[in-house]
């Protein structure tokens, strides 16, 4: 099933706001703020924020409301306050940037690791917002259904946190066998003698954590006949995530958030109609964020 962006969508307020946000990413401003903060006489980032002009132009992008844009992300930059001699001695445990390795497995300098970690967080937050703006007008349900009957893949996986599992009225499989397996195993986990992905859609507890498996032609139990999400306000984190993902740092162990490596890459899923329509804008977004861009098909 291939979705295209309806022409009426492009005139909507949400679509235009999403495209505008792609053209003026927050990361260059955040990076500028980090540099000014580290070099300037500021005790905290809010002091810097007050000092910034409303309009800033950089790299051919004009930010007419730079302060307002930056204020959406300033809380993510606070780890840098602890790098100043006059900064806070204690830093909230949730704000301590983890260690990050380069592509050869060598640890990055702590400040560079912090910058990479913060860049990941800024892009995650911004792209989630952009996704919400662009996805709605597309009237597309591709993220909520399994692969087509003749697709290369047998299933579509939606990772879940333990707290999100009860949101779905669907069988839950959590056994010693599932907890010792992963969806990619060859041979695959078998349920009643057949590969799990030929069984009915279900939620599994795998070795790496929970996920919902949508088998070929299956629909998420929360997808209404009208094509909307019945739990939209409470939908899981994965469903809020965009089809343009930041991989500035990649976590090689999802469960424990350890083994981070620096990738500085953005991945855009080509199946998504707004990704195909806005290819040039997404390339420019990545360029302005000084990240590489990869387009890849997910369901084929
Ligand atoms: S929970 Fe909602 S958004 Fe997520 S897959 Fe199901 S219908 Fe789609
Ligand atoms: S994020 Fe893209 S692929 Fe997923 S439902 Fe929205 S428009 Fe479709």
PDB file of C-alpha atoms and ligand atoms in Angstrom:
ATOM      1  CA  UNK A   1       0.000   0.000   0.000  1.00  0.00           C
ATOM      2  CA  UNK A   2       1.500   3.306  -0.982  1.00  0.00           C
ATOM      3  CA  UNK A   3       0.256   6.579   0.445  1.00  0.00           C
ATOM      4  CA  UNK A   4       0.729   9.983  -1.142  1.00  0.00           C
ATOM      5  CA  UNK A   5       0.264  13.382   0.391  1.00  0.00           C
ATOM      6  CA  UNK A   6      -3.208  14.676  -0.558  1.00  0.00           C
ATOM      7  CA  UNK A   7      -2.873  18.011  -2.367  1.00  0.00           C
ATOM      8  CA  UNK A   8      -5.253  19.641   0.151  1.00  0.00           C
ATOM      9  CA  UNK A   9      -2.798  18.688   2.935  1.00  0.00           C
ATOM     10  CA  UNK A  10      -0.132  21.001   1.561  1.00  0.00           C
ATOM     11  CA  UNK A  11      -2.353  24.026   2.161  1.00  0.00           C
ATOM     12  CA  UNK A  12      -3.035  23.143   5.786  1.00  0.00           C
ATOM     13  CA  UNK A  13      -1.646  25.204   8.638  1.00  0.00           C
ATOM     14  CA  UNK A  14       0.058  22.107  10.147  1.00  0.00           C
ATOM     15  CA  UNK A  15       1.827  21.182   6.909  1.00  0.00           C
ATOM     16  CA  UNK A  16       3.112  24.708   6.349  1.00  0.00           C
ATOM     17  CA  UNK A  17       4.301  24.932   9.973  1.00  0.00           C
ATOM     18  CA  UNK A  18       6.092  21.566   9.618  1.00  0.00           C
ATOM     19  CA  UNK A  19       7.849  22.626   6.413  1.00  0.00           C
ATOM     20  CA  UNK A  20       8.834  25.952   7.988  1.00  0.00           C
ATOM     21  CA  UNK A  21      10.283  24.126  11.018  1.00  0.00           C
ATOM     22  CA  UNK A  22      12.357  21.865   8.733  1.00  0.00           C
ATOM     23  CA  UNK A  23      13.816  24.996   7.113  1.00  0.00           C
ATOM     24  CA  UNK A  24      14.944  26.552  10.405  1.00  0.00           C
ATOM     25  CA  UNK A  25      16.190  23.792  12.715  1.00  0.00           C
ATOM     26  CA  UNK A  26      16.830  24.436  16.380  1.00  0.00           C
ATOM     27  CA  UNK A  27      20.223  22.702  16.590  1.00  0.00           C
ATOM     28  CA  UNK A  28      22.366  25.479  14.962  1.00  0.00           C
ATOM     29  CA  UNK A  29      20.850  27.930  17.455  1.00  0.00           C
ATOM     30  CA  UNK A  30      21.431  25.534  20.369  1.00  0.00           C
ATOM     31  CA  UNK A  31      25.021  25.031  19.268  1.00  0.00           C
ATOM     32  CA  UNK A  32      25.522  28.802  19.038  1.00  0.00           C
ATOM     33  CA  UNK A  33      24.017  29.179  22.521  1.00  0.00           C
ATOM     34  CA  UNK A  34      26.430  26.565  23.914  1.00  0.00           C
ATOM     35  CA  UNK A  35      29.419  28.389  22.384  1.00  0.00           C
ATOM     36  CA  UNK A  36      28.278  31.828  23.598  1.00  0.00           C
ATOM     37  CA  UNK A  37      27.523  30.449  27.048  1.00  0.00           C
ATOM     38  CA  UNK A  38      30.896  28.758  27.444  1.00  0.00           C
ATOM     39  CA  UNK A  39      32.789  31.840  26.211  1.00  0.00           C
ATOM     40  CA  UNK A  40      30.654  34.510  27.906  1.00  0.00           C
ATOM     41  CA  UNK A  41      30.134  35.825  31.448  1.00  0.00           C
ATOM     42  CA  UNK A  42      26.864  33.969  32.001  1.00  0.00           C
ATOM     43  CA  UNK A  43      26.167  32.039  35.193  1.00  0.00           C
ATOM     44  CA  UNK A  44      23.277  30.116  33.716  1.00  0.00           C
ATOM     45  CA  UNK A  45      21.651  29.586  30.357  1.00  0.00           C
ATOM     46  CA  UNK A  46      18.596  31.696  31.176  1.00  0.00           C
ATOM     47  CA  UNK A  47      20.890  34.693  31.592  1.00  0.00           C
ATOM     48  CA  UNK A  48      22.215  34.056  28.103  1.00  0.00           C
ATOM     49  CA  UNK A  49      18.701  33.604  26.731  1.00  0.00           C
ATOM     50  CA  UNK A  50      17.681  37.042  28.026  1.00  0.00           C
ATOM     51  CA  UNK A  51      20.750  38.558  26.357  1.00  0.00           C
ATOM     52  CA  UNK A  52      20.066  37.154  22.887  1.00  0.00           C
ATOM     53  CA  UNK A  53      18.432  39.286  20.196  1.00  0.00           C
ATOM     54  CA  UNK A  54      15.011  38.213  18.984  1.00  0.00           C
ATOM     55  CA  UNK A  55      16.186  37.856  15.394  1.00  0.00           C
ATOM     56  CA  UNK A  56      19.319  35.917  14.458  1.00  0.00           C
ATOM     57  CA  UNK A  57      20.620  35.121  10.990  1.00  0.00           C
ATOM     58  CA  UNK A  58      23.096  32.298  10.448  1.00  0.00           C
ATOM     59  CA  UNK A  59      24.028  29.987   7.576  1.00  0.00           C
ATOM     60  CA  UNK A  60      21.530  31.734   5.278  1.00  0.00           C
ATOM     61  CA  UNK A  61      18.699  30.936   7.701  1.00  0.00           C
ATOM     62  CA  UNK A  62      16.853  33.771   9.355  1.00  0.00           C
ATOM     63  CA  UNK A  63      15.402  33.005  12.781  1.00  0.00           C
ATOM     64  CA  UNK A  64      12.863  35.788  13.354  1.00  0.00           C
ATOM     65  CA  UNK A  65      11.950  34.437  16.822  1.00  0.00           C
ATOM     66  CA  UNK A  66      15.278  32.933  17.851  1.00  0.00           C
ATOM     67  CA  UNK A  67      14.703  33.365  21.583  1.00  0.00           C
ATOM     68  CA  UNK A  68      11.290  31.721  21.488  1.00  0.00           C
ATOM     69  CA  UNK A  69      12.659  28.778  19.475  1.00  0.00           C
ATOM     70  CA  UNK A  70      15.669  28.348  21.733  1.00  0.00           C
ATOM     71  CA  UNK A  71      13.547  28.481  24.890  1.00  0.00           C
ATOM     72  CA  UNK A  72      11.827  25.229  23.779  1.00  0.00           C
ATOM     73  CA  UNK A  73      15.170  23.397  24.067  1.00  0.00           C
ATOM     74  CA  UNK A  74      17.168  25.372  26.652  1.00  0.00           C
ATOM     75  CA  UNK A  75      16.438  22.815  29.417  1.00  0.00           C
ATOM     76  CA  UNK A  76      18.292  20.192  27.349  1.00  0.00           C
ATOM     77  CA  UNK A  77      21.460  22.316  27.333  1.00  0.00           C
ATOM     78  CA  UNK A  78      21.793  22.582  31.137  1.00  0.00           C
ATOM     79  CA  UNK A  79      24.552  19.921  31.423  1.00  0.00           C
ATOM     80  CA  UNK A  80      26.857  22.597  29.972  1.00  0.00           C
ATOM     81  CA  UNK A  81      26.265  24.750  33.059  1.00  0.00           C
ATOM     82  CA  UNK A  82      28.301  22.243  35.067  1.00  0.00           C
ATOM     83  CA  UNK A  83      31.306  22.687  32.758  1.00  0.00           C
ATOM     84  CA  UNK A  84      31.793  26.297  33.858  1.00  0.00           C
ATOM     85  CA  UNK A  85      33.949  26.880  36.947  1.00  0.00           C
ATOM     86  CA  UNK A  86      31.145  28.961  38.529  1.00  0.00           C
ATOM     87  CA  UNK A  87      28.477  26.438  37.480  1.00  0.00           C
ATOM     88  CA  UNK A  88      26.510  24.174  39.846  1.00  0.00           C
ATOM     89  CA  UNK A  89      28.543  21.542  41.643  1.00  0.00           C
ATOM     90  CA  UNK A  90      25.664  19.081  41.615  1.00  0.00           C
ATOM     91  CA  UNK A  91      23.912  18.190  38.459  1.00  0.00           C
ATOM     92  CA  UNK A  92      20.582  16.359  38.365  1.00  0.00           C
ATOM     93  CA  UNK A  93      21.315  12.631  37.753  1.00  0.00           C
ATOM     94  CA  UNK A  94      18.913  12.613  34.777  1.00  0.00           C
ATOM     95  CA  UNK A  95      20.936  15.418  33.154  1.00  0.00           C
ATOM     96  CA  UNK A  96      24.361  13.790  33.330  1.00  0.00           C
ATOM     97  CA  UNK A  97      25.422  13.020  29.752  1.00  0.00           C
ATOM     98  CA  UNK A  98      26.557   9.428  29.295  1.00  0.00           C
ATOM     99  CA  UNK A  99      29.858   8.385  27.790  1.00  0.00           C
ATOM    100  CA  UNK A 100      29.915   8.222  23.991  1.00  0.00           C
ATOM    101  CA  UNK A 101      32.407   6.366  21.809  1.00  0.00           C
ATOM    102  CA  UNK A 102      33.624   7.276  18.337  1.00  0.00           C
ATOM    103  CA  UNK A 103      33.348   4.854  15.407  1.00  0.00           C
ATOM    104  CA  UNK A 104      36.554   3.121  16.509  1.00  0.00           C
ATOM    105  CA  UNK A 105      35.362   2.555  20.061  1.00  0.00           C
ATOM    106  CA  UNK A 106      37.448   5.343  21.643  1.00  0.00           C
ATOM    107  CA  UNK A 107      35.682   7.532  24.237  1.00  0.00           C
ATOM    108  CA  UNK A 108      34.840  11.061  23.083  1.00  0.00           C
ATOM    109  CA  UNK A 109      36.084  14.003  25.110  1.00  0.00           C
ATOM    110  CA  UNK A 110      33.377  14.620  27.833  1.00  0.00           C
ATOM    111  CA  UNK A 111      32.322  17.984  26.347  1.00  0.00           C
ATOM    112  CA  UNK A 112      32.013  16.514  22.855  1.00  0.00           C
ATOM    113  CA  UNK A 113      30.101  13.540  24.280  1.00  0.00           C
ATOM    114  CA  UNK A 114      27.750  15.986  26.043  1.00  0.00           C
ATOM    115  CA  UNK A 115      27.286  17.968  22.832  1.00  0.00           C
ATOM    116  CA  UNK A 116      26.457  14.798  20.877  1.00  0.00           C
ATOM    117  CA  UNK A 117      24.039  13.573  23.551  1.00  0.00           C
ATOM    118  CA  UNK A 118      22.300  16.956  23.725  1.00  0.00           C
ATOM    119  CA  UNK A 119      22.115  17.174  19.932  1.00  0.00           C
ATOM    120  CA  UNK A 120      20.355  13.791  19.941  1.00  0.00           C
ATOM    121  CA  UNK A 121      17.823  15.061  22.513  1.00  0.00           C
ATOM    122  CA  UNK A 122      17.221  18.373  20.687  1.00  0.00           C
ATOM    123  CA  UNK A 123      16.624  16.626  17.356  1.00  0.00           C
ATOM    124  CA  UNK A 124      14.379  13.987  18.957  1.00  0.00           C
ATOM    125  CA  UNK A 125      12.183  16.683  20.493  1.00  0.00           C
ATOM    126  CA  UNK A 126      12.096  18.825  17.374  1.00  0.00           C
ATOM    127  CA  UNK A 127      11.459  15.969  14.925  1.00  0.00           C
ATOM    128  CA  UNK A 128       8.674  14.594  17.123  1.00  0.00           C
ATOM    129  CA  UNK A 129       6.959  17.977  16.840  1.00  0.00           C
ATOM    130  CA  UNK A 130       7.583  18.165  13.088  1.00  0.00           C
ATOM    131  CA  UNK A 131       6.188  14.641  12.683  1.00  0.00           C
ATOM    132  CA  UNK A 132       2.993  15.589  14.533  1.00  0.00           C
ATOM    133  CA  UNK A 133       2.585  18.572  12.214  1.00  0.00           C
ATOM    134  CA  UNK A 134       3.224  16.666   8.965  1.00  0.00           C
ATOM    135  CA  UNK A 135       1.686  13.262   9.687  1.00  0.00           C
ATOM    136  CA  UNK A 136      -1.885  14.387  10.441  1.00  0.00           C
ATOM    137  CA  UNK A 137      -2.587  16.112   7.111  1.00  0.00           C
ATOM    138  CA  UNK A 138      -1.266  13.025   5.204  1.00  0.00           C
ATOM    139  CA  UNK A 139      -4.232  10.864   6.347  1.00  0.00           C
ATOM    140  CA  UNK A 140      -1.913   7.885   6.248  1.00  0.00           C
ATOM    141  CA  UNK A 141      -2.036   4.771   8.487  1.00  0.00           C
ATOM    142  CA  UNK A 142       1.168   3.072   7.363  1.00  0.00           C
ATOM    143  CA  UNK A 143       2.720   3.173  10.854  1.00  0.00           C
ATOM    144  CA  UNK A 144      -0.326   1.404  12.343  1.00  0.00           C
ATOM    145  CA  UNK A 145      -0.581  -1.659  10.057  1.00  0.00           C
ATOM    146  CA  UNK A 146       1.499  -4.744   9.310  1.00  0.00           C
ATOM    147  CA  UNK A 147       3.249  -5.346   5.972  1.00  0.00           C
ATOM    148  CA  UNK A 148       1.214  -6.182   2.885  1.00  0.00           C
ATOM    149  CA  UNK A 149       0.594  -9.822   1.975  1.00  0.00           C
ATOM    150  CA  UNK A 150       3.333  -9.854  -0.701  1.00  0.00           C
ATOM    151  CA  UNK A 151       5.836  -7.691   1.189  1.00  0.00           C
ATOM    152  CA  UNK A 152       9.425  -8.801   1.777  1.00  0.00           C
ATOM    153  CA  UNK A 153       8.885  -8.570   5.540  1.00  0.00           C
ATOM    154  CA  UNK A 154       6.632 -10.797   7.596  1.00  0.00           C
ATOM    155  CA  UNK A 155       5.962  -8.377  10.438  1.00  0.00           C
ATOM    156  CA  UNK A 156       6.188  -4.821  11.647  1.00  0.00           C
ATOM    157  CA  UNK A 157       7.468  -4.213  15.168  1.00  0.00           C
ATOM    158  CA  UNK A 158       6.414  -1.423  17.528  1.00  0.00           C
ATOM    159  CA  UNK A 159       8.700  -1.301  20.603  1.00  0.00           C
ATOM    160  CA  UNK A 160       6.818  -0.616  23.858  1.00  0.00           C
ATOM    161  CA  UNK A 161       7.708   0.236  27.424  1.00  0.00           C
ATOM    162  CA  UNK A 162       6.244  -2.051  30.117  1.00  0.00           C
ATOM    163  CA  UNK A 163       3.779   0.710  31.099  1.00  0.00           C
ATOM    164  CA  UNK A 164       2.482   0.892  27.505  1.00  0.00           C
ATOM    165  CA  UNK A 165       1.620  -2.794  27.207  1.00  0.00           C
ATOM    166  CA  UNK A 166      -1.874  -2.484  28.813  1.00  0.00           C
ATOM    167  CA  UNK A 167      -2.848   0.125  26.192  1.00  0.00           C
ATOM    168  CA  UNK A 168      -3.411  -2.708  23.688  1.00  0.00           C
ATOM    169  CA  UNK A 169      -6.228  -5.260  23.781  1.00  0.00           C
ATOM    170  CA  UNK A 170      -4.209  -8.039  22.172  1.00  0.00           C
ATOM    171  CA  UNK A 171      -2.596 -11.322  23.389  1.00  0.00           C
ATOM    172  CA  UNK A 172       0.526 -10.834  25.510  1.00  0.00           C
ATOM    173  CA  UNK A 173       3.250 -13.472  25.382  1.00  0.00           C
ATOM    174  CA  UNK A 174       5.844 -13.403  28.116  1.00  0.00           C
ATOM    175  CA  UNK A 175       7.471 -16.757  28.756  1.00  0.00           C
ATOM    176  CA  UNK A 176      10.936 -18.048  29.484  1.00  0.00           C
ATOM    177  CA  UNK A 177      11.169 -18.825  25.776  1.00  0.00           C
ATOM    178  CA  UNK A 178      10.149 -15.330  24.527  1.00  0.00           C
ATOM    179  CA  UNK A 179      12.432 -13.663  27.083  1.00  0.00           C
ATOM    180  CA  UNK A 180      15.365 -15.642  25.720  1.00  0.00           C
ATOM    181  CA  UNK A 181      14.557 -14.732  22.080  1.00  0.00           C
ATOM    182  CA  UNK A 182      14.652 -11.776  19.748  1.00  0.00           C
ATOM    183  CA  UNK A 183      12.400 -11.087  16.722  1.00  0.00           C
ATOM    184  CA  UNK A 184      15.418 -11.342  14.401  1.00  0.00           C
ATOM    185  CA  UNK A 185      16.407 -14.850  15.554  1.00  0.00           C
ATOM    186  CA  UNK A 186      17.003 -17.504  12.908  1.00  0.00           C
ATOM    187  CA  UNK A 187      15.336 -19.925  13.220  1.00  0.00           C
ATOM    188  CA  UNK A 188      12.496 -17.758  14.561  1.00  0.00           C
ATOM    189  CA  UNK A 189      10.659 -18.252  17.827  1.00  0.00           C
ATOM    190  CA  UNK A 190       7.813 -20.703  17.227  1.00  0.00           C
ATOM    191  CA  UNK A 191       4.333 -20.371  18.716  1.00  0.00           C
ATOM    192  CA  UNK A 192       2.267 -23.568  18.636  1.00  0.00           C
ATOM    193  CA  UNK A 193       4.652 -24.985  16.041  1.00  0.00           C
ATOM    194  CA  UNK A 194       4.736 -22.030  13.595  1.00  0.00           C
ATOM    195  CA  UNK A 195       7.030 -18.968  13.397  1.00  0.00           C
ATOM    196  CA  UNK A 196       5.701 -16.240  15.691  1.00  0.00           C
ATOM    197  CA  UNK A 197       5.120 -13.900  12.749  1.00  0.00           C
ATOM    198  CA  UNK A 198       2.671 -16.330  11.136  1.00  0.00           C
ATOM    199  CA  UNK A 199       0.642 -16.409  14.335  1.00  0.00           C
ATOM    200  CA  UNK A 200      -1.860 -13.670  15.267  1.00  0.00           C
ATOM    201  CA  UNK A 201      -0.615 -10.158  16.182  1.00  0.00           C
ATOM    202  CA  UNK A 202       0.549 -10.075  19.791  1.00  0.00           C
ATOM    203  CA  UNK A 203       2.758  -8.291  22.277  1.00  0.00           C
ATOM    204  CA  UNK A 204       5.950 -10.143  23.227  1.00  0.00           C
ATOM    205  CA  UNK A 205       8.440  -9.743  25.984  1.00  0.00           C
ATOM    206  CA  UNK A 206      11.772 -10.316  24.229  1.00  0.00           C
ATOM    207  CA  UNK A 207      15.249 -10.433  25.607  1.00  0.00           C
ATOM    208  CA  UNK A 208      15.618  -6.734  24.660  1.00  0.00           C
ATOM    209  CA  UNK A 209      12.204  -5.646  26.035  1.00  0.00           C
ATOM    210  CA  UNK A 210       8.563  -5.436  24.936  1.00  0.00           C
ATOM    211  CA  UNK A 211       7.184  -4.940  21.447  1.00  0.00           C
ATOM    212  CA  UNK A 212       3.950  -5.346  19.530  1.00  0.00           C
ATOM    213  CA  UNK A 213       4.256  -7.531  16.452  1.00  0.00           C
ATOM    214  CA  UNK A 214       1.888  -6.597  13.644  1.00  0.00           C
ATOM    215  CA  UNK A 215       1.861  -9.506  11.227  1.00  0.00           C
ATOM    216  CA  UNK A 216       1.138  -9.201   7.517  1.00  0.00           C
ATOM    217  CA  UNK A 217      -2.128  -7.341   6.867  1.00  0.00           C
ATOM    218  CA  UNK A 218      -2.760  -6.868  10.604  1.00  0.00           C
ATOM    219  CA  UNK A 219      -3.967  -3.561  12.064  1.00  0.00           C
ATOM    220  CA  UNK A 220      -3.093  -2.131  15.435  1.00  0.00           C
ATOM    221  CA  UNK A 221      -6.059  -2.851  17.737  1.00  0.00           C
ATOM    222  CA  UNK A 222      -6.252   0.885  18.457  1.00  0.00           C
ATOM    223  CA  UNK A 223      -6.632   1.875  14.800  1.00  0.00           C
ATOM    224  CA  UNK A 224     -10.289   2.790  14.224  1.00  0.00           C
ATOM    225  CA  UNK A 225     -12.172   1.988  11.032  1.00  0.00           C
ATOM    226  CA  UNK A 226     -12.012   5.712  10.217  1.00  0.00           C
ATOM    227  CA  UNK A 227      -8.197   5.498  10.264  1.00  0.00           C
ATOM    228  CA  UNK A 228      -7.572   7.382  13.494  1.00  0.00           C
ATOM    229  CA  UNK A 229      -5.866   6.321  16.701  1.00  0.00           C
ATOM    230  CA  UNK A 230      -8.319   5.526  19.512  1.00  0.00           C
ATOM    231  CA  UNK A 231      -5.689   6.340  22.163  1.00  0.00           C
ATOM    232  CA  UNK A 232      -4.070   9.282  20.377  1.00  0.00           C
ATOM    233  CA  UNK A 233      -3.405  11.319  23.561  1.00  0.00           C
ATOM    234  CA  UNK A 234      -1.863   8.285  25.293  1.00  0.00           C
ATOM    235  CA  UNK A 235      -0.216   6.642  22.286  1.00  0.00           C
ATOM    236  CA  UNK A 236       3.172   5.042  22.986  1.00  0.00           C
ATOM    237  CA  UNK A 237       6.413   6.901  22.545  1.00  0.00           C
ATOM    238  CA  UNK A 238       7.266   4.932  19.381  1.00  0.00           C
ATOM    239  CA  UNK A 239       4.055   6.156  17.731  1.00  0.00           C
ATOM    240  CA  UNK A 240       5.016   9.759  18.472  1.00  0.00           C
ATOM    241  CA  UNK A 241       8.393   9.325  16.871  1.00  0.00           C
ATOM    242  CA  UNK A 242       8.848  10.649  13.398  1.00  0.00           C
ATOM    243  CA  UNK A 243       9.814   8.919  10.216  1.00  0.00           C
ATOM    244  CA  UNK A 244      12.903  11.129  10.289  1.00  0.00           C
ATOM    245  CA  UNK A 245      14.980   9.777  13.177  1.00  0.00           C
ATOM    246  CA  UNK A 246      18.115  11.261  14.685  1.00  0.00           C
ATOM    247  CA  UNK A 247      20.973   8.808  15.140  1.00  0.00           C
ATOM    248  CA  UNK A 248      23.421  11.364  16.454  1.00  0.00           C
ATOM    249  CA  UNK A 249      24.309   8.829  19.089  1.00  0.00           C
ATOM    250  CA  UNK A 250      23.233   5.259  18.642  1.00  0.00           C
ATOM    251  CA  UNK A 251      22.445   3.092  21.607  1.00  0.00           C
ATOM    252  CA  UNK A 252      23.602  -0.459  21.072  1.00  0.00           C
ATOM    253  CA  UNK A 253      21.700  -1.718  24.130  1.00  0.00           C
ATOM    254  CA  UNK A 254      18.124  -0.366  24.171  1.00  0.00           C
ATOM    255  CA  UNK A 255      17.303  -1.766  27.575  1.00  0.00           C
ATOM    256  CA  UNK A 256      20.064  -0.157  29.591  1.00  0.00           C
ATOM    257  CA  UNK A 257      20.942   2.927  27.502  1.00  0.00           C
ATOM    258  CA  UNK A 258      24.575   1.903  27.444  1.00  0.00           C
ATOM    259  CA  UNK A 259      27.198   1.520  24.718  1.00  0.00           C
ATOM    260  CA  UNK A 260      26.512   4.788  22.904  1.00  0.00           C
ATOM    261  CA  UNK A 261      28.362   5.439  19.714  1.00  0.00           C
ATOM    262  CA  UNK A 262      28.608   8.700  17.795  1.00  0.00           C
ATOM    263  CA  UNK A 263      26.915   8.414  14.389  1.00  0.00           C
ATOM    264  CA  UNK A 264      25.912  12.031  13.600  1.00  0.00           C
ATOM    265  CA  UNK A 265      23.338  10.741  11.119  1.00  0.00           C
ATOM    266  CA  UNK A 266      19.665  11.305  10.422  1.00  0.00           C
ATOM    267  CA  UNK A 267      17.631   8.424   9.030  1.00  0.00           C
ATOM    268  CA  UNK A 268      14.504   9.140   6.967  1.00  0.00           C
ATOM    269  CA  UNK A 269      12.076   6.324   6.193  1.00  0.00           C
ATOM    270  CA  UNK A 270      11.242   6.445   2.513  1.00  0.00           C
ATOM    271  CA  UNK A 271       7.877   4.666   2.896  1.00  0.00           C
ATOM    272  CA  UNK A 272       6.466   7.755   4.599  1.00  0.00           C
ATOM    273  CA  UNK A 273       4.650  10.048   2.167  1.00  0.00           C
ATOM    274  CA  UNK A 274       5.867  13.277   3.765  1.00  0.00           C
ATOM    275  CA  UNK A 275       9.462  12.014   3.626  1.00  0.00           C
ATOM    276  CA  UNK A 276       9.157  11.380  -0.130  1.00  0.00           C
ATOM    277  CA  UNK A 277       7.433  14.719  -0.712  1.00  0.00           C
ATOM    278  CA  UNK A 278       9.881  16.722   1.400  1.00  0.00           C
ATOM    279  CA  UNK A 279      13.132  14.989   0.421  1.00  0.00           C
ATOM    280  CA  UNK A 280      14.909  18.248  -0.481  1.00  0.00           C
ATOM    281  CA  UNK A 281      13.769  19.954   2.740  1.00  0.00           C
ATOM    282  CA  UNK A 282      14.919  16.977   4.840  1.00  0.00           C
ATOM    283  CA  UNK A 283      18.351  16.975   3.148  1.00  0.00           C
ATOM    284  CA  UNK A 284      18.644  20.695   3.928  1.00  0.00           C
ATOM    285  CA  UNK A 285      17.548  20.104   7.542  1.00  0.00           C
ATOM    286  CA  UNK A 286      20.301  17.488   7.966  1.00  0.00           C
ATOM    287  CA  UNK A 287      22.856  19.786   6.309  1.00  0.00           C
ATOM    288  CA  UNK A 288      21.986  22.671   8.646  1.00  0.00           C
ATOM    289  CA  UNK A 289      22.318  20.277  11.613  1.00  0.00           C
ATOM    290  CA  UNK A 290      25.702  19.137  10.232  1.00  0.00           C
ATOM    291  CA  UNK A 291      24.517  15.531  10.156  1.00  0.00           C
ATOM    292  CA  UNK A 292      24.632  12.922   7.414  1.00  0.00           C
ATOM    293  CA  UNK A 293      21.325  11.814   5.942  1.00  0.00           C
ATOM    294  CA  UNK A 294      20.248   8.316   4.947  1.00  0.00           C
ATOM    295  CA  UNK A 295      16.944   7.473   3.246  1.00  0.00           C
ATOM    296  CA  UNK A 296      15.811   3.887   3.736  1.00  0.00           C
ATOM    297  CA  UNK A 297      12.748   1.813   3.018  1.00  0.00           C
ATOM    298  CA  UNK A 298      11.192   0.181   6.049  1.00  0.00           C
ATOM    299  CA  UNK A 299       8.263  -1.842   4.759  1.00  0.00           C
ATOM    300  CA  UNK A 300       8.751  -3.152   1.255  1.00  0.00           C
TER     301      UNK A 300
HETATM  302  S1  LIG B   1      -1.357   3.067  19.106  1.00  0.00           S
HETATM  303 FE1  LIG B   1      -2.319   4.471  17.709  1.00  0.00          FE
HETATM  304  S2  LIG B   1      -0.646   5.527  16.643  1.00  0.00           S
HETATM  305 FE2  LIG B   1       0.195   3.668  17.617  1.00  0.00          FE
HETATM  306  S3  LIG B   1       0.109   2.085  16.042  1.00  0.00           S
HETATM  307 FE3  LIG B   1      -1.780   1.934  17.226  1.00  0.00          FE
HETATM  308  S4  LIG B   1      -3.263   3.213  16.124  1.00  0.00           S
HETATM  309 FE4  LIG B   1      -1.235   3.742  15.387  1.00  0.00          FE
HETATM  310  S1  LIG B   2       4.517   9.085  10.092  1.00  0.00           S
HETATM  311 FE1  LIG B   2       4.469   8.963   7.837  1.00  0.00          FE
HETATM  312  S2  LIG B   2       4.238   6.769   7.374  1.00  0.00           S
HETATM  313 FE2  LIG B   2       3.661   7.033   9.532  1.00  0.00          FE
HETATM  314  S3  LIG B   2       1.440   7.323   9.498  1.00  0.00           S
HETATM  315 FE3  LIG B   2       2.390   9.382   9.454  1.00  0.00          FE
HETATM  316  S4  LIG B   2       2.518   9.927   7.287  1.00  0.00           S
HETATM  317 FE4  LIG B   2       2.184   7.676   7.415  1.00  0.00          FE
END
